[in-house]
XYZ file of C-alpha atoms in Angstrom:
364
model
C -16.716 -3.143 10.331
C -18.706 -2.234 7.354
C -18.386 1.691 8.058
C -14.506 0.904 7.777
C -14.949 -0.124 4.514
C -17.436 2.344 3.248
C -14.942 4.958 4.581
C -12.226 3.743 2.267
C -13.972 2.541 -0.931
C -16.604 5.106 -1.445
C -15.233 8.228 -2.993
C -17.343 10.810 -1.307
C -16.143 9.448 2.020
C -12.397 9.093 1.211
C -12.263 12.527 0.082
C -13.949 13.914 3.136
C -11.712 12.044 5.702
C -8.372 11.961 4.109
C -7.704 15.619 3.462
C -4.382 16.542 5.098
C -5.838 18.942 7.871
C -8.209 16.139 8.967
C -5.413 13.492 8.833
C -3.446 15.954 11.092
C -5.918 16.169 13.781
C -6.894 12.444 13.573
C -3.281 11.461 14.304
C -3.849 13.471 17.634
C -6.916 12.075 18.475
C -5.610 8.463 18.126
C -2.723 9.248 20.341
C -4.639 10.422 23.287
C -6.720 7.192 23.579
C -3.818 4.675 23.215
C -1.986 6.218 26.403
C -5.320 6.431 28.464
C -6.253 2.745 27.402
C -2.590 1.643 28.578
C -3.354 3.465 32.132
C -6.957 1.952 32.347
C -5.039 -1.616 31.754
C -2.814 -1.127 34.306
C -5.217 -0.080 36.726
C -8.017 -2.364 35.851
C -5.692 -5.545 35.991
C -5.328 -4.599 39.896
C -9.159 -4.683 40.406
C -10.531 -7.115 37.889
C -9.413 -10.674 36.295
C -8.213 -9.646 32.933
C -6.903 -13.130 32.517
C -10.688 -14.170 31.889
C -11.466 -13.452 28.161
C -15.132 -12.515 28.933
C -13.993 -9.826 31.503
C -11.207 -8.597 29.315
C -13.700 -8.203 26.403
C -16.099 -6.274 28.491
C -13.488 -3.655 29.675
C -12.496 -3.037 25.977
C -16.047 -2.754 24.989
C -16.584 -0.349 27.741
C -13.337 1.727 26.989
C -13.865 1.717 23.454
C -17.369 2.829 23.952
C -16.357 6.100 26.019
C -13.650 6.548 23.284
C -16.334 6.541 20.621
C -18.425 9.253 22.271
C -15.055 11.429 22.978
C -13.601 11.020 19.483
C -17.031 11.452 17.339
C -17.504 14.776 19.585
C -13.920 15.746 18.407
C -15.002 15.130 14.712
C -18.194 17.100 15.154
C -16.303 19.756 16.550
C -19.199 20.720 18.949
C -19.891 20.203 22.531
C -21.298 16.898 23.777
C -24.435 18.614 24.692
C -25.106 20.000 21.091
C -24.295 16.510 19.557
C -27.230 15.250 21.765
C -29.389 17.979 20.564
C -28.534 17.700 16.892
C -27.988 13.825 16.624
C -30.449 12.548 18.727
C -30.323 9.652 20.728
C -30.672 6.833 18.168
C -27.489 7.849 16.412
C -25.669 8.409 19.664
C -26.813 4.732 20.953
C -25.407 3.231 17.298
C -22.277 5.109 17.913
C -21.643 3.938 21.612
C -23.083 0.189 20.980
C -21.862 -0.618 17.533
C -18.824 1.601 16.620
C -17.610 1.804 20.365
C -18.578 -1.472 22.223
C -19.380 -4.326 19.636
C -16.392 -2.935 17.263
C -14.014 -2.996 20.170
C -14.665 -6.478 21.053
C -14.542 -7.516 17.571
C -11.020 -5.856 17.271
C -9.864 -7.296 20.648
C -10.984 -10.542 19.577
C -9.015 -10.147 16.404
C -5.696 -9.138 18.132
C -6.094 -12.105 20.499
C -6.647 -14.565 17.609
C -3.805 -12.963 15.548
C -1.305 -13.328 18.342
C -2.411 -17.174 18.783
C -2.441 -18.269 15.357
C 0.674 -16.120 13.765
C 3.005 -15.928 16.736
C 1.957 -18.724 18.929
C 1.376 -16.176 21.734
C -1.827 -17.564 23.394
C -3.738 -15.444 25.947
C -4.780 -18.214 27.757
C -1.474 -19.265 28.716
C 0.312 -15.643 28.982
C -2.668 -13.230 29.199
C -0.797 -9.851 30.518
C 0.583 -9.101 26.780
C -2.315 -9.914 24.635
C -4.703 -8.308 26.946
C -2.830 -4.927 27.210
C -2.426 -5.248 23.158
C -6.126 -6.141 22.781
C -7.242 -3.250 24.677
C -5.015 -0.669 23.253
C -5.293 -1.687 19.919
C -9.047 -1.712 19.876
C -9.471 1.722 21.536
C -7.070 3.425 19.128
C -8.678 1.931 16.138
C -12.064 3.071 17.409
C -10.974 6.729 18.163
C -9.851 6.913 14.370
C -13.170 5.511 13.066
C -15.436 7.603 15.379
C -13.417 10.759 14.792
C -13.883 10.108 11.028
C -17.440 9.577 11.289
C -17.978 12.524 13.314
C -15.934 14.640 10.803
C -18.403 13.196 8.115
C -21.492 14.375 10.125
C -19.496 17.712 10.849
C -19.653 18.179 6.947
C -23.273 16.989 6.449
C -24.224 19.657 8.962
C -22.502 22.386 7.380
C -24.418 21.500 4.132
C -22.018 19.345 2.286
C -23.826 16.576 0.320
C -23.275 13.270 1.937
C -24.432 10.493 -0.336
C -23.887 7.477 1.776
C -23.327 8.055 6.012
C -21.478 5.032 7.177
C -24.150 4.244 9.885
C -25.681 1.064 8.124
C -29.047 2.838 7.051
C -28.253 2.844 3.525
C -26.882 -1.003 3.877
C -30.513 -1.862 5.182
C -32.023 -0.073 2.483
C -30.291 -1.959 -0.089
C -31.196 -5.285 1.561
C -34.483 -4.244 1.215
C -34.658 -2.819 -2.159
C -32.133 -5.459 -3.900
C -32.897 -8.603 -1.480
C -32.580 -11.324 -4.411
C -29.226 -9.955 -5.329
C -27.723 -9.651 -2.017
C -28.836 -13.270 -1.095
C -27.359 -14.745 -3.971
C -24.249 -12.898 -3.763
C -24.110 -13.614 0.075
C -25.131 -17.222 -0.257
C -23.092 -18.763 -3.097
C -19.865 -17.376 -1.901
C -20.556 -18.518 1.566
C -21.545 -22.002 0.238
C -18.418 -22.328 -1.867
C -16.081 -21.057 0.550
C -17.265 -23.415 3.291
C -17.131 -26.499 1.310
C -13.637 -25.714 0.252
C -12.667 -25.090 3.790
C -13.952 -28.220 5.042
C -12.960 -30.489 2.072
C -9.361 -29.418 2.210
C -9.225 -29.896 5.954
C -10.406 -33.313 5.324
C -7.940 -34.371 2.813
C -4.970 -33.095 4.899
C -4.539 -32.596 8.526
C -2.276 -29.497 7.643
C -5.415 -27.750 5.918
C -7.175 -27.745 9.144
C -5.066 -25.779 11.220
C -5.755 -22.108 12.213
C -3.062 -20.740 9.911
C -3.963 -22.701 7.156
C -7.551 -21.900 7.374
C -6.611 -18.485 7.720
C -5.006 -18.127 4.349
C -7.340 -20.312 2.654
C -10.395 -18.465 3.998
C -8.795 -14.983 3.058
C -7.993 -15.930 -0.160
C -11.327 -17.334 -1.200
C -13.560 -14.857 0.535
C -11.228 -12.026 -0.882
C -11.367 -13.068 -4.411
C -15.229 -13.674 -4.205
C -15.817 -10.104 -2.780
C -14.051 -8.599 -5.883
C -16.819 -10.127 -8.202
C -19.602 -9.314 -5.782
C -18.261 -5.328 -5.960
C -18.222 -5.284 -9.527
C -21.535 -6.861 -9.922
C -22.965 -4.283 -7.421
C -21.224 -1.512 -9.417
C -23.167 -2.573 -12.271
C -20.839 -1.179 -15.150
C -22.205 -1.639 -18.650
C -20.991 -4.188 -20.991
C -20.470 -7.167 -19.028
C -17.777 -8.864 -16.944
C -14.902 -8.652 -19.815
C -15.571 -4.822 -20.526
C -15.833 -4.200 -16.588
C -12.378 -5.787 -15.997
C -10.899 -3.981 -18.883
C -11.952 -0.775 -17.957
C -11.019 -1.266 -14.310
C -7.663 -2.713 -15.246
C -5.515 -5.389 -13.870
C -3.771 -3.072 -11.318
C -7.010 -1.700 -9.849
C -8.489 -5.280 -9.482
C -5.332 -6.382 -7.720
C -5.562 -2.967 -5.321
C -8.981 -3.927 -4.562
C -8.377 -7.715 -4.177
C -5.594 -6.619 -1.640
C -7.604 -3.960 0.427
C -10.571 -4.363 1.370
C -10.914 -7.830 -0.186
C -7.896 -9.908 1.545
C -7.533 -7.409 4.462
C -10.968 -7.554 5.809
C -11.538 -11.093 5.122
C -8.542 -11.841 7.131
C -9.985 -9.709 9.844
C -13.460 -11.256 9.854
C -11.506 -14.538 10.108
C -9.553 -13.870 13.191
C -12.513 -12.311 14.915
C -14.607 -15.230 14.450
C -11.754 -17.504 15.371
C -10.835 -15.462 18.363
C -14.821 -15.944 19.600
C -14.204 -19.510 19.008
C -10.706 -19.799 20.952
C -11.361 -17.580 23.924
C -14.958 -17.280 24.421
C -16.214 -20.786 23.132
C -13.042 -22.401 24.489
C -12.380 -24.931 21.629
C -10.494 -25.231 18.614
C -10.970 -24.165 14.887
C -9.829 -27.364 13.149
C -13.254 -29.200 13.661
C -14.995 -29.630 10.207
C -18.416 -28.043 11.310
C -16.416 -25.046 12.732
C -14.229 -24.608 9.905
C -17.078 -24.691 7.642
C -19.271 -22.104 9.816
C -16.420 -19.625 9.991
C -15.443 -19.686 6.392
C -19.090 -19.346 5.265
C -19.754 -16.443 7.647
C -16.896 -14.692 6.308
C -17.234 -15.255 2.586
C -21.183 -14.465 3.034
C -20.398 -11.068 5.041
C -17.910 -10.349 2.610
C -19.672 -10.824 -0.637
C -22.796 -9.105 0.677
C -21.118 -6.056 1.962
C -18.815 -5.678 -1.102
C -21.792 -5.975 -3.367
C -23.419 -3.296 -1.245
C -20.322 -1.184 -1.542
C -20.501 -1.484 -5.504
C -23.755 -0.438 -5.775
C -23.339 2.527 -3.376
C -20.399 3.452 -5.642
C -22.742 3.177 -8.816
C -25.152 5.787 -6.857
C -22.433 8.062 -6.222
C -21.322 7.779 -9.929
C -24.929 8.798 -10.907
C -25.173 11.688 -8.543
C -21.556 13.063 -8.957
C -18.506 13.344 -10.993
C -16.597 9.934 -11.607
C -13.657 9.715 -9.766
C -11.329 6.884 -10.957
C -10.526 4.644 -7.835
C -6.829 4.856 -8.749
C -6.739 8.621 -8.234
C -8.120 8.348 -4.977
C -5.135 6.515 -3.805
C -3.137 9.565 -4.635
C -2.491 11.933 -1.667
C -1.580 14.612 -4.009
C -4.817 14.195 -6.032
C -7.023 13.788 -2.905
C -5.455 17.172 -1.642
C -6.648 18.704 -4.595
C -9.993 17.392 -4.898
C -10.751 18.007 -1.279
C -10.361 21.944 -1.966
C -12.658 22.067 -5.082
C -15.867 23.964 -4.095
C -19.165 21.712 -3.247
C -22.755 22.119 -3.382
C -23.749 23.778 -0.138
C -26.958 22.267 0.185
C -28.324 18.809 1.624
C -29.385 17.180 -1.661
C -27.951 16.638 -4.918
C -29.179 18.765 -7.945
C -32.572 17.599 -9.505
C -30.901 16.573 -12.747
C -28.701 14.472 -10.906
C -31.541 12.922 -9.084
C -33.430 12.217 -11.977
C -30.579 10.185 -13.241
C -30.863 7.445 -10.183
C -34.737 7.166 -10.824
C -34.479 4.570 -13.398
C -31.933 2.181 -11.715
C -34.016 2.508 -8.216
C -36.983 1.656 -10.185
C -35.141 -1.304 -11.833
C -33.677 -2.487 -8.330
C -37.270 -2.681 -7.016
C -38.572 -4.723 -9.977
C -35.580 -6.994 -9.848
C -35.818 -7.609 -6.051
């Protein structure tokens, strides 16, 4: 789900996909796959046993993969043949495999776990309702994200400068360039959150339940991700100056989304895998620690990366305060401003990035 976080955290991507004309088209794109997914569910349940979790996840992944291709093409505003020629097999394979199948399966697991933990609506006991919701919600969410990625690619082909394309390539570059920082910010939160989950569950049985672990891991991993983001953004003056410049309201907003929201999402996805694929409970000490560590490590590493990419964008473009990005009126004005009609930022902006890049290579 790193692409989803990038589309809403990085200013260049946020402005691109939240313009009012884009949002209107996106609503229509999201509506059609949801209806089609419902029809596919009704037909498929007569042929294959959707009461089996693996079969359900496979069907959801295949439907989501097909949806990703269709929605991406709608965002690109060209034919599928032209998409194949211009984007190539590698990007389409990433779109189908990662944004379509894997993301769809992950969302389906999240829905199944959410219903089990919060509503006590267990897919293994009552499969019809959860199965239908898992397929429809996954398909609709994949359509939304694939459309937005396609629109970003459309702008890129039009000559708009896209500093960070949400395909994971820049994340791999940051991991290579700043290996030490990424590892440190992933391992320490992972270890701390795992110890917390195991320790509190040992102290009291109530803390070992799925709902309690969801709350504890979400709070812990979401809070640590805020620190990782600010560390990656590299604002001058130290932690106190950074927090003063950001303001408590902005800190709360980032803590709430993507911090808590995606920490809960990742926990539910892992819990769904344990519940419905492995067929065991999440209350065991080893399972609790593994899920908590995985969620905290992923969130901290991803948020450090997002902070660093925000730092890069601030070097290349005008700095847009995060609070303004949440105002639709301001985003509407900014999205109408003229931009550079070329594929790369101006030379003077590129020179501002040389020093941080060299320093990053030395530190890693």
